[in-house]
Amino acid sequence: WTTGAEYKGSWSNNERHGAGTYTWSNGDVYIGNWVNGKMQGDGILRMADGSKFKGTFKNGIKHGKCVEEDKDGIRFEGSYKEGFRDGPFVEKDRNGNVVREGVYEHGVDLSKLSERQAAVSDENMEVVKPPVVKRKTSSRSRRHSSKRRRRR
């Protein structure tokens, strides 16, 4: 490749197709299945910075169950939908201890959002007492109430 990338694997109709390994010029490497030149099915994506993704791809993007590990060994176990984290997840430290659990929806960590909303709500919360409304009584209702009192 003129970009410095390298591919070793199966071809079909001049496109990566089947099992293969693609190495980008920056050092990122994908090992897995290809369909019509795109990552498809199970694969491993190792980034030059030391992070890695093991999971499923669809049309070249992350889609399905996966395990991701950053360069410091923090693991994300969950899933992707159309390239975004989506669904329940567990984060573990490098020793396998659960650090956090939650739910993503289309790339948004709802557990962080809930924490943030709760903090904002607590900060902005003020007690508001409803205004005291004095009812005007008509002269007729006053007459009736005074008559009732007299009869007792």
Short mmCIF file of N, CA and C in Angstrom, two decimals:
data_model
loop_
_atom_site.label_atom_id
_atom_site.label_comp_id
_atom_site.label_asym_id
_atom_site.label_seq_id
_atom_site.Cartn_x
_atom_site.Cartn_y
_atom_site.Cartn_z
N TRP A 1 0.84 -1.19 0.00
CA TRP A 1 0.00 0.00 0.00
C TRP A 1 0.88 1.25 0.00
N THR A 2 0.42 2.27 -0.62
CA THR A 2 1.18 3.52 -0.65
C THR A 2 1.15 4.21 0.72
N THR A 3 0.19 3.83 1.55
CA THR A 3 0.06 4.44 2.89
C THR A 3 1.01 3.81 3.90
N GLY A 4 1.64 2.72 3.53
CA GLY A 4 2.52 2.01 4.46
C GLY A 4 1.80 0.90 5.21
N ALA A 5 0.50 0.71 4.92
CA ALA A 5 -0.28 -0.35 5.55
C ALA A 5 0.05 -1.68 4.87
N GLU A 6 -0.30 -2.77 5.58
CA GLU A 6 0.00 -4.10 5.05
C GLU A 6 -1.15 -5.04 5.34
N TYR A 7 -1.49 -5.89 4.36
CA TYR A 7 -2.55 -6.88 4.55
C TYR A 7 -2.03 -8.25 4.16
N LYS A 8 -2.30 -9.21 5.04
CA LYS A 8 -1.97 -10.61 4.73
C LYS A 8 -3.24 -11.41 4.96
N GLY A 9 -3.74 -12.03 3.91
CA GLY A 9 -4.96 -12.82 4.06
C GLY A 9 -5.65 -13.06 2.75
N SER A 10 -6.91 -13.44 2.84
CA SER A 10 -7.72 -13.81 1.67
C SER A 10 -8.25 -12.57 0.95
N TRP A 11 -8.42 -12.76 -0.37
CA TRP A 11 -8.95 -11.70 -1.23
C TRP A 11 -10.11 -12.25 -2.04
N SER A 12 -11.02 -11.38 -2.43
CA SER A 12 -12.08 -11.73 -3.37
C SER A 12 -12.48 -10.46 -4.10
N ASN A 13 -12.50 -10.51 -5.40
CA ASN A 13 -12.85 -9.34 -6.23
C ASN A 13 -12.02 -8.11 -5.87
N ASN A 14 -10.73 -8.33 -5.63
CA ASN A 14 -9.78 -7.26 -5.33
C ASN A 14 -10.06 -6.56 -3.99
N GLU A 15 -10.76 -7.25 -3.07
CA GLU A 15 -11.04 -6.70 -1.74
C GLU A 15 -10.65 -7.73 -0.68
N ARG A 16 -10.31 -7.23 0.51
CA ARG A 16 -10.04 -8.14 1.63
C ARG A 16 -11.33 -8.91 1.90
N HIS A 17 -11.22 -10.24 1.93
CA HIS A 17 -12.42 -11.06 2.10
C HIS A 17 -12.02 -12.40 2.69
N GLY A 18 -12.54 -12.73 3.88
CA GLY A 18 -12.15 -13.95 4.59
C GLY A 18 -11.22 -13.59 5.74
N ALA A 19 -10.46 -14.58 6.19
CA ALA A 19 -9.54 -14.35 7.31
C ALA A 19 -8.34 -13.55 6.85
N GLY A 20 -7.92 -12.59 7.68
CA GLY A 20 -6.76 -11.79 7.33
C GLY A 20 -6.29 -10.88 8.44
N THR A 21 -5.10 -10.34 8.24
CA THR A 21 -4.49 -9.41 9.20
C THR A 21 -4.13 -8.13 8.47
N TYR A 22 -4.62 -7.02 8.99
CA TYR A 22 -4.33 -5.72 8.39
C TYR A 22 -3.56 -4.90 9.41
N THR A 23 -2.44 -4.34 8.96
CA THR A 23 -1.62 -3.48 9.83
C THR A 23 -1.59 -2.08 9.23
N TRP A 24 -2.07 -1.11 9.97
CA TRP A 24 -2.05 0.28 9.53
C TRP A 24 -0.63 0.83 9.71
N SER A 25 -0.34 1.89 9.04
CA SER A 25 0.99 2.49 9.10
C SER A 25 1.32 3.03 10.50
N ASN A 26 0.30 3.34 11.31
CA ASN A 26 0.55 3.85 12.67
C ASN A 26 0.81 2.73 13.68
N GLY A 27 0.70 1.46 13.23
CA GLY A 27 0.97 0.32 14.11
C GLY A 27 -0.27 -0.39 14.63
N ASP A 28 -1.47 0.15 14.40
CA ASP A 28 -2.69 -0.55 14.77
C ASP A 28 -2.81 -1.82 13.92
N VAL A 29 -3.35 -2.91 14.52
CA VAL A 29 -3.46 -4.18 13.81
C VAL A 29 -4.83 -4.78 14.04
N TYR A 30 -5.47 -5.25 12.96
CA TYR A 30 -6.72 -5.99 13.05
C TYR A 30 -6.48 -7.41 12.56
N ILE A 31 -6.88 -8.39 13.38
CA ILE A 31 -6.78 -9.79 13.01
C ILE A 31 -8.19 -10.36 13.08
N GLY A 32 -8.70 -10.81 11.95
CA GLY A 32 -10.06 -11.34 11.97
C GLY A 32 -10.63 -11.53 10.59
N ASN A 33 -11.94 -11.52 10.54
CA ASN A 33 -12.66 -11.75 9.29
C ASN A 33 -12.96 -10.45 8.55
N TRP A 34 -13.00 -10.59 7.23
CA TRP A 34 -13.29 -9.48 6.35
C TRP A 34 -14.38 -9.89 5.38
N VAL A 35 -15.26 -8.96 5.03
CA VAL A 35 -16.26 -9.18 4.00
C VAL A 35 -16.30 -7.92 3.15
N ASN A 36 -16.03 -8.09 1.87
CA ASN A 36 -16.04 -6.96 0.92
C ASN A 36 -15.19 -5.79 1.39
N GLY A 37 -14.01 -6.09 1.93
CA GLY A 37 -13.07 -5.05 2.33
C GLY A 37 -13.31 -4.43 3.69
N LYS A 38 -14.33 -4.92 4.43
CA LYS A 38 -14.65 -4.36 5.74
C LYS A 38 -14.51 -5.43 6.82
N MET A 39 -14.11 -5.01 8.03
CA MET A 39 -14.05 -5.92 9.16
C MET A 39 -15.46 -6.43 9.42
N GLN A 40 -15.58 -7.75 9.57
CA GLN A 40 -16.91 -8.35 9.73
C GLN A 40 -16.80 -9.61 10.59
N GLY A 41 -17.67 -9.73 11.59
CA GLY A 41 -17.64 -10.91 12.46
C GLY A 41 -16.62 -10.73 13.57
N ASP A 42 -16.11 -11.84 14.07
CA ASP A 42 -15.19 -11.81 15.20
C ASP A 42 -13.81 -11.32 14.79
N GLY A 43 -13.21 -10.51 15.65
CA GLY A 43 -11.88 -10.01 15.37
C GLY A 43 -11.23 -9.39 16.59
N ILE A 44 -9.93 -9.14 16.44
CA ILE A 44 -9.15 -8.49 17.49
C ILE A 44 -8.49 -7.26 16.88
N LEU A 45 -8.68 -6.13 17.54
CA LEU A 45 -8.08 -4.88 17.10
C LEU A 45 -7.11 -4.44 18.18
N ARG A 46 -5.81 -4.46 17.84
CA ARG A 46 -4.77 -4.02 18.78
C ARG A 46 -4.27 -2.66 18.34
N MET A 47 -4.36 -1.71 19.26
CA MET A 47 -3.95 -0.36 18.94
C MET A 47 -2.48 -0.16 19.29
N ALA A 48 -1.84 0.76 18.60
CA ALA A 48 -0.42 1.03 18.82
C ALA A 48 -0.14 1.51 20.25
N ASP A 49 -1.15 2.12 20.91
CA ASP A 49 -0.95 2.63 22.27
C ASP A 49 -1.02 1.52 23.33
N GLY A 50 -1.29 0.27 22.91
CA GLY A 50 -1.34 -0.85 23.84
C GLY A 50 -2.75 -1.29 24.21
N SER A 51 -3.76 -0.53 23.81
CA SER A 51 -5.14 -0.94 24.09
C SER A 51 -5.56 -1.98 23.06
N LYS A 52 -6.60 -2.76 23.42
CA LYS A 52 -7.08 -3.76 22.47
C LYS A 52 -8.57 -3.99 22.62
N PHE A 53 -9.16 -4.44 21.53
CA PHE A 53 -10.59 -4.73 21.44
C PHE A 53 -10.73 -6.13 20.88
N LYS A 54 -11.49 -6.97 21.58
CA LYS A 54 -11.78 -8.31 21.07
C LYS A 54 -13.29 -8.42 21.05
N GLY A 55 -13.85 -8.57 19.85
CA GLY A 55 -15.29 -8.61 19.75
C GLY A 55 -15.76 -8.77 18.33
N THR A 56 -16.96 -8.28 18.10
CA THR A 56 -17.63 -8.45 16.82
C THR A 56 -17.72 -7.14 16.06
N PHE A 57 -17.58 -7.25 14.76
CA PHE A 57 -17.69 -6.10 13.86
C PHE A 57 -18.80 -6.35 12.85
N LYS A 58 -19.40 -5.29 12.38
CA LYS A 58 -20.42 -5.36 11.34
C LYS A 58 -20.20 -4.20 10.39
N ASN A 59 -19.96 -4.51 9.14
CA ASN A 59 -19.71 -3.48 8.13
C ASN A 59 -18.59 -2.52 8.53
N GLY A 60 -17.55 -3.06 9.17
CA GLY A 60 -16.38 -2.26 9.51
C GLY A 60 -16.44 -1.51 10.82
N ILE A 61 -17.54 -1.65 11.56
CA ILE A 61 -17.65 -0.95 12.85
C ILE A 61 -17.95 -1.95 13.97
N LYS A 62 -17.64 -1.57 15.19
CA LYS A 62 -17.88 -2.42 16.35
C LYS A 62 -19.38 -2.61 16.52
N HIS A 63 -19.77 -3.88 16.67
CA HIS A 63 -21.20 -4.19 16.80
C HIS A 63 -21.35 -5.58 17.41
N GLY A 64 -21.78 -5.64 18.67
CA GLY A 64 -21.96 -6.91 19.35
C GLY A 64 -21.14 -6.97 20.63
N LYS A 65 -21.08 -8.15 21.22
CA LYS A 65 -20.36 -8.36 22.48
C LYS A 65 -18.87 -8.15 22.30
N CYS A 66 -18.23 -7.66 23.38
CA CYS A 66 -16.80 -7.39 23.29
C CYS A 66 -16.14 -7.32 24.66
N VAL A 67 -14.82 -7.37 24.62
CA VAL A 67 -13.99 -7.08 25.78
C VAL A 67 -12.94 -6.11 25.28
N GLU A 68 -12.87 -4.95 25.93
CA GLU A 68 -11.85 -3.95 25.59
C GLU A 68 -10.92 -3.81 26.78
N GLU A 69 -9.68 -3.55 26.48
CA GLU A 69 -8.71 -3.33 27.55
C GLU A 69 -7.85 -2.14 27.17
N ASP A 70 -7.76 -1.15 28.07
CA ASP A 70 -6.92 0.00 27.75
C ASP A 70 -5.47 -0.31 28.10
N LYS A 71 -4.59 0.61 27.80
CA LYS A 71 -3.15 0.38 28.00
C LYS A 71 -2.78 0.16 29.46
N ASP A 72 -3.64 0.60 30.39
CA ASP A 72 -3.37 0.43 31.82
C ASP A 72 -4.00 -0.85 32.39
N GLY A 73 -4.65 -1.64 31.53
CA GLY A 73 -5.23 -2.90 31.98
C GLY A 73 -6.66 -2.81 32.46
N ILE A 74 -7.31 -1.65 32.34
CA ILE A 74 -8.71 -1.51 32.72
C ILE A 74 -9.55 -2.17 31.62
N ARG A 75 -10.44 -3.08 32.05
CA ARG A 75 -11.25 -3.85 31.10
C ARG A 75 -12.69 -3.37 31.06
N PHE A 76 -13.22 -3.30 29.87
CA PHE A 76 -14.63 -3.02 29.63
C PHE A 76 -15.21 -4.30 29.05
N GLU A 77 -16.23 -4.85 29.71
CA GLU A 77 -16.92 -6.03 29.21
C GLU A 77 -18.35 -5.63 28.95
N GLY A 78 -18.74 -5.62 27.69
CA GLY A 78 -20.08 -5.18 27.34
C GLY A 78 -20.36 -5.42 25.88
N SER A 79 -21.01 -4.46 25.27
CA SER A 79 -21.33 -4.61 23.85
C SER A 79 -21.41 -3.25 23.16
N TYR A 80 -21.38 -3.32 21.84
CA TYR A 80 -21.50 -2.16 20.97
C TYR A 80 -22.69 -2.36 20.06
N LYS A 81 -23.27 -1.25 19.65
CA LYS A 81 -24.32 -1.27 18.65
C LYS A 81 -24.03 -0.14 17.68
N GLU A 82 -23.79 -0.51 16.44
CA GLU A 82 -23.52 0.47 15.37
C GLU A 82 -22.38 1.43 15.74
N GLY A 83 -21.33 0.89 16.38
CA GLY A 83 -20.16 1.69 16.69
C GLY A 83 -20.18 2.41 18.03
N PHE A 84 -21.27 2.29 18.77
CA PHE A 84 -21.40 2.96 20.07
C PHE A 84 -21.58 1.92 21.16
N ARG A 85 -20.99 2.17 22.33
CA ARG A 85 -21.23 1.29 23.47
C ARG A 85 -22.73 1.32 23.75
N ASP A 86 -23.28 0.12 24.01
CA ASP A 86 -24.72 0.04 24.17
C ASP A 86 -25.08 -1.19 25.00
N GLY A 87 -25.84 -1.00 26.07
CA GLY A 87 -26.27 -2.10 26.91
C GLY A 87 -25.49 -2.17 28.22
N PRO A 88 -25.77 -3.21 29.01
CA PRO A 88 -25.11 -3.36 30.30
C PRO A 88 -23.61 -3.61 30.14
N PHE A 89 -22.83 -3.16 31.13
CA PHE A 89 -21.38 -3.36 31.07
C PHE A 89 -20.82 -3.52 32.48
N VAL A 90 -19.59 -4.05 32.51
CA VAL A 90 -18.82 -4.16 33.74
C VAL A 90 -17.43 -3.65 33.43
N GLU A 91 -16.87 -2.83 34.31
CA GLU A 91 -15.48 -2.39 34.20
C GLU A 91 -14.69 -3.04 35.31
N LYS A 92 -13.51 -3.55 34.96
CA LYS A 92 -12.66 -4.21 35.95
C LYS A 92 -11.27 -3.61 35.91
N ASP A 93 -10.61 -3.61 37.07
CA ASP A 93 -9.23 -3.14 37.11
C ASP A 93 -8.30 -4.24 36.61
N ARG A 94 -7.02 -3.96 36.56
CA ARG A 94 -6.06 -4.92 36.00
C ARG A 94 -6.00 -6.22 36.80
N ASN A 95 -6.49 -6.23 38.05
CA ASN A 95 -6.51 -7.44 38.88
C ASN A 95 -7.82 -8.21 38.77
N GLY A 96 -8.75 -7.70 37.95
CA GLY A 96 -10.02 -8.38 37.75
C GLY A 96 -11.11 -7.98 38.72
N ASN A 97 -10.84 -6.99 39.57
CA ASN A 97 -11.85 -6.51 40.52
C ASN A 97 -12.83 -5.59 39.80
N VAL A 98 -14.11 -5.77 40.08
CA VAL A 98 -15.13 -4.92 39.46
C VAL A 98 -15.01 -3.52 40.02
N VAL A 99 -14.83 -2.56 39.13
CA VAL A 99 -14.70 -1.16 39.51
C VAL A 99 -16.04 -0.45 39.36
N ARG A 100 -16.76 -0.84 38.31
CA ARG A 100 -18.00 -0.14 38.01
C ARG A 100 -18.90 -1.01 37.15
N GLU A 101 -20.19 -0.84 37.31
CA GLU A 101 -21.18 -1.50 36.48
C GLU A 101 -22.18 -0.45 36.05
N GLY A 102 -22.80 -0.66 34.92
CA GLY A 102 -23.78 0.31 34.47
C GLY A 102 -24.39 -0.08 33.15
N VAL A 103 -24.94 0.93 32.49
CA VAL A 103 -25.61 0.72 31.21
C VAL A 103 -25.27 1.87 30.28
N TYR A 104 -24.91 1.52 29.05
CA TYR A 104 -24.73 2.52 28.00
C TYR A 104 -25.94 2.50 27.10
N GLU A 105 -26.27 3.66 26.58
CA GLU A 105 -27.30 3.74 25.56
C GLU A 105 -26.78 4.64 24.45
N HIS A 106 -26.54 4.03 23.31
CA HIS A 106 -26.01 4.72 22.13
C HIS A 106 -24.80 5.60 22.48
N GLY A 107 -23.88 5.02 23.25
CA GLY A 107 -22.63 5.71 23.59
C GLY A 107 -22.67 6.58 24.83
N VAL A 108 -23.82 6.71 25.45
CA VAL A 108 -23.95 7.54 26.65
C VAL A 108 -24.00 6.63 27.87
N ASP A 109 -23.10 6.87 28.82
CA ASP A 109 -23.07 6.09 30.06
C ASP A 109 -24.18 6.61 30.96
N LEU A 110 -25.28 5.86 31.03
CA LEU A 110 -26.43 6.31 31.80
C LEU A 110 -26.15 6.36 33.29
N SER A 111 -25.23 5.52 33.78
CA SER A 111 -24.92 5.57 35.21
C SER A 111 -24.22 6.87 35.55
N LYS A 112 -23.32 7.36 34.70
CA LYS A 112 -22.67 8.65 34.95
C LYS A 112 -23.66 9.78 34.80
N LEU A 113 -24.53 9.65 33.82
CA LEU A 113 -25.54 10.68 33.60
C LEU A 113 -26.44 10.78 34.82
N SER A 114 -26.86 9.65 35.37
CA SER A 114 -27.73 9.65 36.55
C SER A 114 -27.01 10.28 37.73
N GLU A 115 -25.72 9.94 37.91
CA GLU A 115 -24.94 10.53 39.01
C GLU A 115 -24.85 12.04 38.84
N ARG A 116 -24.58 12.48 37.61
CA ARG A 116 -24.43 13.90 37.32
C ARG A 116 -25.76 14.61 37.54
N GLN A 117 -26.86 14.00 37.06
CA GLN A 117 -28.17 14.63 37.23
C GLN A 117 -28.53 14.73 38.70
N ALA A 118 -28.21 13.69 39.47
CA ALA A 118 -28.51 13.71 40.90
C ALA A 118 -27.73 14.82 41.58
N ALA A 119 -26.45 14.97 41.22
CA ALA A 119 -25.62 16.01 41.82
C ALA A 119 -26.16 17.39 41.46
N VAL A 120 -26.52 17.58 40.22
CA VAL A 120 -27.06 18.88 39.78
C VAL A 120 -28.39 19.14 40.47
N SER A 121 -29.23 18.11 40.56
CA SER A 121 -30.52 18.28 41.22
C SER A 121 -30.32 18.67 42.68
N ASP A 122 -29.38 18.00 43.38
CA ASP A 122 -29.12 18.31 44.78
C ASP A 122 -28.62 19.74 44.94
N GLU A 123 -27.73 20.17 44.03
CA GLU A 123 -27.17 21.52 44.12
C GLU A 123 -28.24 22.57 43.88
N ASN A 124 -29.14 22.31 42.95
CA ASN A 124 -30.12 23.30 42.55
C ASN A 124 -31.45 23.18 43.28
N MET A 125 -31.52 22.20 44.17
CA MET A 125 -32.78 21.97 44.84
C MET A 125 -33.02 23.04 45.90
N GLU A 126 -34.19 23.60 45.89
CA GLU A 126 -34.58 24.52 46.94
C GLU A 126 -36.00 24.18 47.34
N VAL A 127 -36.27 24.42 48.56
CA VAL A 127 -37.60 24.13 49.05
C VAL A 127 -38.49 25.31 48.71
N VAL A 128 -39.53 25.04 47.99
CA VAL A 128 -40.46 26.09 47.61
C VAL A 128 -41.78 25.78 48.28
N LYS A 129 -42.20 26.70 49.13
CA LYS A 129 -43.49 26.52 49.79
C LYS A 129 -44.55 27.16 48.91
N PRO A 130 -45.65 26.48 48.78
CA PRO A 130 -46.71 27.07 47.96
C PRO A 130 -47.22 28.34 48.62
N PRO A 131 -47.61 29.31 47.83
CA PRO A 131 -48.11 30.56 48.41
C PRO A 131 -49.40 30.31 49.17
N VAL A 132 -49.59 31.07 50.22
CA VAL A 132 -50.83 30.97 50.99
C VAL A 132 -51.88 31.79 50.27
N VAL A 133 -52.93 31.14 49.94
CA VAL A 133 -54.01 31.82 49.23
C VAL A 133 -55.16 32.02 50.20
N LYS A 134 -55.51 33.29 50.39
CA LYS A 134 -56.63 33.60 51.28
C LYS A 134 -57.88 33.62 50.42
N ARG A 135 -58.81 32.85 50.85
CA ARG A 135 -60.06 32.80 50.10
C ARG A 135 -60.96 33.95 50.52
N LYS A 136 -61.50 34.56 49.54
CA LYS A 136 -62.49 35.59 49.85
C LYS A 136 -63.81 34.89 50.04
N THR A 137 -64.46 35.24 51.07
CA THR A 137 -65.76 34.63 51.29
C THR A 137 -66.82 35.66 50.95
N SER A 138 -67.82 35.20 50.34
CA SER A 138 -68.90 36.12 49.97
C SER A 138 -69.69 36.49 51.22
N SER A 139 -70.42 37.55 51.14
CA SER A 139 -71.21 37.98 52.29
C SER A 139 -72.25 36.92 52.60
N ARG A 140 -72.74 36.22 51.57
CA ARG A 140 -73.74 35.18 51.78
C ARG A 140 -73.13 34.03 52.60
N SER A 141 -71.91 33.60 52.24
CA SER A 141 -71.31 32.48 52.99
C SER A 141 -70.97 32.91 54.40
N ARG A 142 -70.66 34.19 54.59
CA ARG A 142 -70.38 34.67 55.94
C ARG A 142 -71.66 34.65 56.77
N ARG A 143 -72.74 35.03 56.11
CA ARG A 143 -74.02 35.04 56.82
C ARG A 143 -74.39 33.65 57.29
N HIS A 144 -74.20 32.68 56.39
CA HIS A 144 -74.55 31.30 56.73
C HIS A 144 -73.64 30.77 57.83
N SER A 145 -72.37 31.11 57.77
CA SER A 145 -71.45 30.59 58.78
C SER A 145 -71.75 31.22 60.13
N SER A 146 -72.13 32.50 60.14
CA SER A 146 -72.42 33.13 61.41
C SER A 146 -73.73 32.60 61.99
N LYS A 147 -74.68 32.27 61.12
CA LYS A 147 -75.93 31.70 61.60
C LYS A 147 -75.65 30.34 62.22
N ARG A 148 -74.78 29.57 61.59
CA ARG A 148 -74.48 28.25 62.13
C ARG A 148 -73.85 28.37 63.51
N ARG A 149 -73.01 29.33 63.66
CA ARG A 149 -72.36 29.51 64.95
C ARG A 149 -73.35 29.89 66.03
N ARG A 150 -74.30 30.72 65.70
CA ARG A 150 -75.26 31.19 66.69
C ARG A 150 -76.15 30.06 67.17
N ARG A 151 -76.46 29.14 66.32
CA ARG A 151 -77.37 28.06 66.69
C ARG A 151 -76.75 27.13 67.70
N ARG A 152 -75.51 27.07 67.82
CA ARG A 152 -74.88 26.11 68.73
C ARG A 152 -75.10 26.43 70.13
#
